[in-house]
Amino acid sequence: MLTDVSFDMDRGDVTVLVGPSGSGKSTLLRCVNRLTEVDGGDIYLDGERVTGPDTDVNALRREVGMVFQDFNLFAHLTALENVSLGPHRVLGVGKTEARKRAEEQLEQVGLLDQADSYPAELSGGQKQRVGIARALAMEPKLMLFDEPTSALDPELIGEVLSVMRDLADRGMTMLVVTHEMSFAREVASTMLFLDGGDIVERGPPEQLFENPREERTAAFLRRITELHS
């Protein structure tokens, strides 16, 4: 449950949400694209109110890409087919153009050579990169990442974070839930520490890591850094 959560993002920002399990991080992400409905307050994307009763939720989700913990790829489709499906079926892009767009996105995440592979033939890191390519093929304004490396073996985490760093470098607006503190410290424009459904502290990574104002923030960051060191 979230209570009185409010923050802004500018185009190109990378906002990283951190906090203990159950603090509301994933719920916040799901509220942004209406997978979870809010019962108070409003959310705006590019100046448009997305929480109103007249909002076209399907149109909203075309502008907000989401990468989940558990990939959610279609097992019966190849990597290329997984990525091209959305542009073709949802955006109405022709099959040839959708395939071209899918190839471009697979190349961007370093997986063009796996275009004809099925999910069962891919590693966890490769599946997640296909998931990122699939979201990017819809040309979203905002990308949501819900602990995208939590289901991966340690040796595969780096390849996914590398793709996310590249996205940040190219100006993609990103809202990220992660426990990868080195990534947060390197890439985040702003970090939000959530606990009990509230934003306890916010600021640039240097502030939260080097000089947190709240003891809860300091204790969490110490604990999570020790666990991942």
JSON list of N, CA and C in Angstrom, two decimals, residues 12-14 104-111 129 132-133 136 143 145 157-174 176 183 186-188:
[
{"chain": "A", "resi": 12, "resn": "GLY", "atom": "N", "xyz": [14.42, 11.69, -19.92]},
{"chain": "A", "resi": 12, "resn": "GLY", "atom": "CA", "xyz": [15.81, 11.26, -19.85]},
{"chain": "A", "resi": 12, "resn": "GLY", "atom": "C", "xyz": [16.29, 10.92, -18.46]},
{"chain": "A", "resi": 13, "resn": "ASP", "atom": "N", "xyz": [15.46, 11.12, -17.44]},
{"chain": "A", "resi": 13, "resn": "ASP", "atom": "CA", "xyz": [15.85, 10.78, -16.07]},
{"chain": "A", "resi": 13, "resn": "ASP", "atom": "C", "xyz": [15.85, 9.26, -15.87]},
{"chain": "A", "resi": 14, "resn": "VAL", "atom": "N", "xyz": [16.71, 8.82, -14.97]},
{"chain": "A", "resi": 14, "resn": "VAL", "atom": "CA", "xyz": [16.68, 7.44, -14.49]},
{"chain": "A", "resi": 14, "resn": "VAL", "atom": "C", "xyz": [16.42, 7.51, -12.99]},
{"chain": "A", "resi": 104, "resn": "GLU", "atom": "N", "xyz": [16.31, -4.63, -35.37]},
{"chain": "A", "resi": 104, "resn": "GLU", "atom": "CA", "xyz": [17.06, -3.49, -34.85]},
{"chain": "A", "resi": 104, "resn": "GLU", "atom": "C", "xyz": [17.17, -3.54, -33.33]},
{"chain": "A", "resi": 105, "resn": "GLN", "atom": "N", "xyz": [16.06, -3.89, -32.67]},
{"chain": "A", "resi": 105, "resn": "GLN", "atom": "CA", "xyz": [16.08, -3.93, -31.21]},
{"chain": "A", "resi": 105, "resn": "GLN", "atom": "C", "xyz": [16.88, -5.12, -30.70]},
{"chain": "A", "resi": 106, "resn": "LEU", "atom": "N", "xyz": [16.80, -6.25, -31.37]},
{"chain": "A", "resi": 106, "resn": "LEU", "atom": "CA", "xyz": [17.62, -7.40, -30.97]},
{"chain": "A", "resi": 106, "resn": "LEU", "atom": "C", "xyz": [19.10, -7.09, -31.15]},
{"chain": "A", "resi": 107, "resn": "GLU", "atom": "N", "xyz": [19.42, -6.37, -32.21]},
{"chain": "A", "resi": 107, "resn": "GLU", "atom": "CA", "xyz": [20.82, -5.97, -32.40]},
{"chain": "A", "resi": 107, "resn": "GLU", "atom": "C", "xyz": [21.27, -5.03, -31.29]},
{"chain": "A", "resi": 108, "resn": "GLN", "atom": "N", "xyz": [20.38, -4.13, -30.88]},
{"chain": "A", "resi": 108, "resn": "GLN", "atom": "CA", "xyz": [20.72, -3.18, -29.83]},
{"chain": "A", "resi": 108, "resn": "GLN", "atom": "C", "xyz": [21.04, -3.89, -28.51]},
{"chain": "A", "resi": 109, "resn": "VAL", "atom": "N", "xyz": [20.34, -4.98, -28.22]},
{"chain": "A", "resi": 109, "resn": "VAL", "atom": "CA", "xyz": [20.60, -5.70, -26.97]},
{"chain": "A", "resi": 109, "resn": "VAL", "atom": "C", "xyz": [21.58, -6.86, -27.17]},
{"chain": "A", "resi": 110, "resn": "GLY", "atom": "N", "xyz": [22.21, -6.91, -28.35]},
{"chain": "A", "resi": 110, "resn": "GLY", "atom": "CA", "xyz": [23.26, -7.90, -28.60]},
{"chain": "A", "resi": 110, "resn": "GLY", "atom": "C", "xyz": [22.77, -9.30, -28.86]},
{"chain": "A", "resi": 111, "resn": "LEU", "atom": "N", "xyz": [21.56, -9.44, -29.43]},
{"chain": "A", "resi": 111, "resn": "LEU", "atom": "CA", "xyz": [21.00, -10.78, -29.61]},
{"chain": "A", "resi": 111, "resn": "LEU", "atom": "C", "xyz": [20.48, -11.04, -31.02]},
{"chain": "A", "resi": 129, "resn": "ARG", "atom": "N", "xyz": [17.00, -9.88, -21.97]},
{"chain": "A", "resi": 129, "resn": "ARG", "atom": "CA", "xyz": [17.35, -8.92, -23.02]},
{"chain": "A", "resi": 129, "resn": "ARG", "atom": "C", "xyz": [16.32, -8.94, -24.14]},
{"chain": "A", "resi": 132, "resn": "ILE", "atom": "N", "xyz": [13.53, -6.84, -22.91]},
{"chain": "A", "resi": 132, "resn": "ILE", "atom": "CA", "xyz": [13.83, -5.41, -23.06]},
{"chain": "A", "resi": 132, "resn": "ILE", "atom": "C", "xyz": [13.62, -4.99, -24.51]},
{"chain": "A", "resi": 133, "resn": "ALA", "atom": "N", "xyz": [14.12, -5.80, -25.45]},
{"chain": "A", "resi": 133, "resn": "ALA", "atom": "CA", "xyz": [13.94, -5.49, -26.87]},
{"chain": "A", "resi": 133, "resn": "ALA", "atom": "C", "xyz": [12.46, -5.43, -27.23]},
{"chain": "A", "resi": 136, "resn": "LEU", "atom": "N", "xyz": [11.09, -2.14, -26.04]},
{"chain": "A", "resi": 136, "resn": "LEU", "atom": "CA", "xyz": [11.62, -1.03, -26.82]},
{"chain": "A", "resi": 136, "resn": "LEU", "atom": "C", "xyz": [11.02, -0.96, -28.23]},
{"chain": "A", "resi": 143, "resn": "MET", "atom": "N", "xyz": [10.26, 3.64, -19.70]},
{"chain": "A", "resi": 143, "resn": "MET", "atom": "CA", "xyz": [10.51, 2.22, -19.46]},
{"chain": "A", "resi": 143, "resn": "MET", "atom": "C", "xyz": [10.46, 1.94, -17.96]},
{"chain": "A", "resi": 145, "resn": "PHE", "atom": "N", "xyz": [11.23, -0.96, -15.07]},
{"chain": "A", "resi": 145, "resn": "PHE", "atom": "CA", "xyz": [11.98, -2.19, -14.82]},
{"chain": "A", "resi": 145, "resn": "PHE", "atom": "C", "xyz": [11.71, -2.65, -13.39]},
{"chain": "A", "resi": 157, "resn": "ILE", "atom": "N", "xyz": [23.83, -11.37, -14.63]},
{"chain": "A", "resi": 157, "resn": "ILE", "atom": "CA", "xyz": [23.28, -10.07, -14.27]},
{"chain": "A", "resi": 157, "resn": "ILE", "atom": "C", "xyz": [23.93, -8.95, -15.06]},
{"chain": "A", "resi": 158, "resn": "GLY", "atom": "N", "xyz": [25.24, -9.04, -15.23]},
{"chain": "A", "resi": 158, "resn": "GLY", "atom": "CA", "xyz": [25.98, -7.97, -15.87]},
{"chain": "A", "resi": 158, "resn": "GLY", "atom": "C", "xyz": [25.51, -7.67, -17.28]},
{"chain": "A", "resi": 159, "resn": "GLU", "atom": "N", "xyz": [25.12, -8.70, -18.04]},
{"chain": "A", "resi": 159, "resn": "GLU", "atom": "CA", "xyz": [24.73, -8.46, -19.43]},
{"chain": "A", "resi": 159, "resn": "GLU", "atom": "C", "xyz": [23.44, -7.67, -19.51]},
{"chain": "A", "resi": 160, "resn": "VAL", "atom": "N", "xyz": [22.53, -7.88, -18.56]},
{"chain": "A", "resi": 160, "resn": "VAL", "atom": "CA", "xyz": [21.29, -7.11, -18.54]},
{"chain": "A", "resi": 160, "resn": "VAL", "atom": "C", "xyz": [21.55, -5.68, -18.08]},
{"chain": "A", "resi": 161, "resn": "LEU", "atom": "N", "xyz": [22.34, -5.51, -17.06]},
{"chain": "A", "resi": 161, "resn": "LEU", "atom": "CA", "xyz": [22.66, -4.16, -16.57]},
{"chain": "A", "resi": 161, "resn": "LEU", "atom": "C", "xyz": [23.40, -3.36, -17.63]},
{"chain": "A", "resi": 162, "resn": "SER", "atom": "N", "xyz": [24.22, -4.03, -18.45]},
{"chain": "A", "resi": 162, "resn": "SER", "atom": "CA", "xyz": [24.93, -3.34, -19.52]},
{"chain": "A", "resi": 162, "resn": "SER", "atom": "C", "xyz": [23.97, -2.75, -20.53]},
{"chain": "A", "resi": 163, "resn": "VAL", "atom": "N", "xyz": [22.93, -3.51, -20.87]},
{"chain": "A", "resi": 163, "resn": "VAL", "atom": "CA", "xyz": [21.90, -3.00, -21.79]},
{"chain": "A", "resi": 163, "resn": "VAL", "atom": "C", "xyz": [21.18, -1.81, -21.18]},
{"chain": "A", "resi": 164, "resn": "MET", "atom": "N", "xyz": [20.89, -1.89, -19.89]},
{"chain": "A", "resi": 164, "resn": "MET", "atom": "CA", "xyz": [20.19, -0.79, -19.22]},
{"chain": "A", "resi": 164, "resn": "MET", "atom": "C", "xyz": [21.07, 0.45, -19.14]},
{"chain": "A", "resi": 165, "resn": "ARG", "atom": "N", "xyz": [22.37, 0.27, -18.91]},
{"chain": "A", "resi": 165, "resn": "ARG", "atom": "CA", "xyz": [23.29, 1.42, -18.92]},
{"chain": "A", "resi": 165, "resn": "ARG", "atom": "C", "xyz": [23.30, 2.09, -20.28]},
{"chain": "A", "resi": 166, "resn": "ASP", "atom": "N", "xyz": [23.29, 1.27, -21.34]},
{"chain": "A", "resi": 166, "resn": "ASP", "atom": "CA", "xyz": [23.28, 1.82, -22.69]},
{"chain": "A", "resi": 166, "resn": "ASP", "atom": "C", "xyz": [22.01, 2.61, -22.95]},
{"chain": "A", "resi": 167, "resn": "LEU", "atom": "N", "xyz": [20.88, 2.10, -22.47]},
{"chain": "A", "resi": 167, "resn": "LEU", "atom": "CA", "xyz": [19.62, 2.82, -22.62]},
{"chain": "A", "resi": 167, "resn": "LEU", "atom": "C", "xyz": [19.69, 4.18, -21.91]},
{"chain": "A", "resi": 168, "resn": "ALA", "atom": "N", "xyz": [20.22, 4.17, -20.70]},
{"chain": "A", "resi": 168, "resn": "ALA", "atom": "CA", "xyz": [20.35, 5.43, -19.95]},
{"chain": "A", "resi": 168, "resn": "ALA", "atom": "C", "xyz": [21.25, 6.41, -20.69]},
{"chain": "A", "resi": 169, "resn": "ASP", "atom": "N", "xyz": [22.35, 5.91, -21.24]},
{"chain": "A", "resi": 169, "resn": "ASP", "atom": "CA", "xyz": [23.28, 6.76, -21.97]},
{"chain": "A", "resi": 169, "resn": "ASP", "atom": "C", "xyz": [22.63, 7.38, -23.20]},
{"chain": "A", "resi": 170, "resn": "ARG", "atom": "N", "xyz": [21.66, 6.68, -23.77]},
{"chain": "A", "resi": 170, "resn": "ARG", "atom": "CA", "xyz": [20.99, 7.17, -24.97]},
{"chain": "A", "resi": 170, "resn": "ARG", "atom": "C", "xyz": [19.73, 7.98, -24.66]},
{"chain": "A", "resi": 171, "resn": "GLY", "atom": "N", "xyz": [19.51, 8.26, -23.36]},
{"chain": "A", "resi": 171, "resn": "GLY", "atom": "CA", "xyz": [18.46, 9.19, -22.99]},
{"chain": "A", "resi": 171, "resn": "GLY", "atom": "C", "xyz": [17.09, 8.61, -22.74]},
{"chain": "A", "resi": 172, "resn": "MET", "atom": "N", "xyz": [17.00, 7.28, -22.58]},
{"chain": "A", "resi": 172, "resn": "MET", "atom": "CA", "xyz": [15.70, 6.68, -22.28]},
{"chain": "A", "resi": 172, "resn": "MET", "atom": "C", "xyz": [15.26, 7.05, -20.85]},
{"chain": "A", "resi": 173, "resn": "THR", "atom": "N", "xyz": [14.03, 7.46, -20.69]},
{"chain": "A", "resi": 173, "resn": "THR", "atom": "CA", "xyz": [13.48, 7.75, -19.37]},
{"chain": "A", "resi": 173, "resn": "THR", "atom": "C", "xyz": [13.12, 6.42, -18.71]},
{"chain": "A", "resi": 174, "resn": "MET", "atom": "N", "xyz": [13.64, 6.19, -17.51]},
{"chain": "A", "resi": 174, "resn": "MET", "atom": "CA", "xyz": [13.53, 4.88, -16.89]},
{"chain": "A", "resi": 174, "resn": "MET", "atom": "C", "xyz": [13.17, 5.01, -15.41]},
{"chain": "A", "resi": 176, "resn": "VAL", "atom": "N", "xyz": [13.15, 2.41, -12.27]},
{"chain": "A", "resi": 176, "resn": "VAL", "atom": "CA", "xyz": [13.77, 1.11, -12.05]},
{"chain": "A", "resi": 176, "resn": "VAL", "atom": "C", "xyz": [13.68, 0.70, -10.59]},
{"chain": "A", "resi": 183, "resn": "PHE", "atom": "N", "xyz": [24.84, -0.42, -9.78]},
{"chain": "A", "resi": 183, "resn": "PHE", "atom": "CA", "xyz": [24.12, 0.13, -10.94]},
{"chain": "A", "resi": 183, "resn": "PHE", "atom": "C", "xyz": [23.41, 1.42, -10.54]},
{"chain": "A", "resi": 186, "resn": "GLU", "atom": "N", "xyz": [25.76, 4.30, -10.15]},
{"chain": "A", "resi": 186, "resn": "GLU", "atom": "CA", "xyz": [26.38, 4.75, -11.40]},
{"chain": "A", "resi": 186, "resn": "GLU", "atom": "C", "xyz": [25.39, 5.44, -12.33]},
{"chain": "A", "resi": 187, "resn": "VAL", "atom": "N", "xyz": [24.15, 4.96, -12.39]},
{"chain": "A", "resi": 187, "resn": "VAL", "atom": "CA", "xyz": [23.25, 5.36, -13.47]},
{"chain": "A", "resi": 187, "resn": "VAL", "atom": "C", "xyz": [22.12, 6.29, -13.02]},
{"chain": "A", "resi": 188, "resn": "ALA", "atom": "N", "xyz": [21.70, 6.20, -11.77]},
{"chain": "A", "resi": 188, "resn": "ALA", "atom": "CA", "xyz": [20.50, 6.93, -11.34]},
{"chain": "A", "resi": 188, "resn": "ALA", "atom": "C", "xyz": [20.70, 8.44, -11.38]}
]
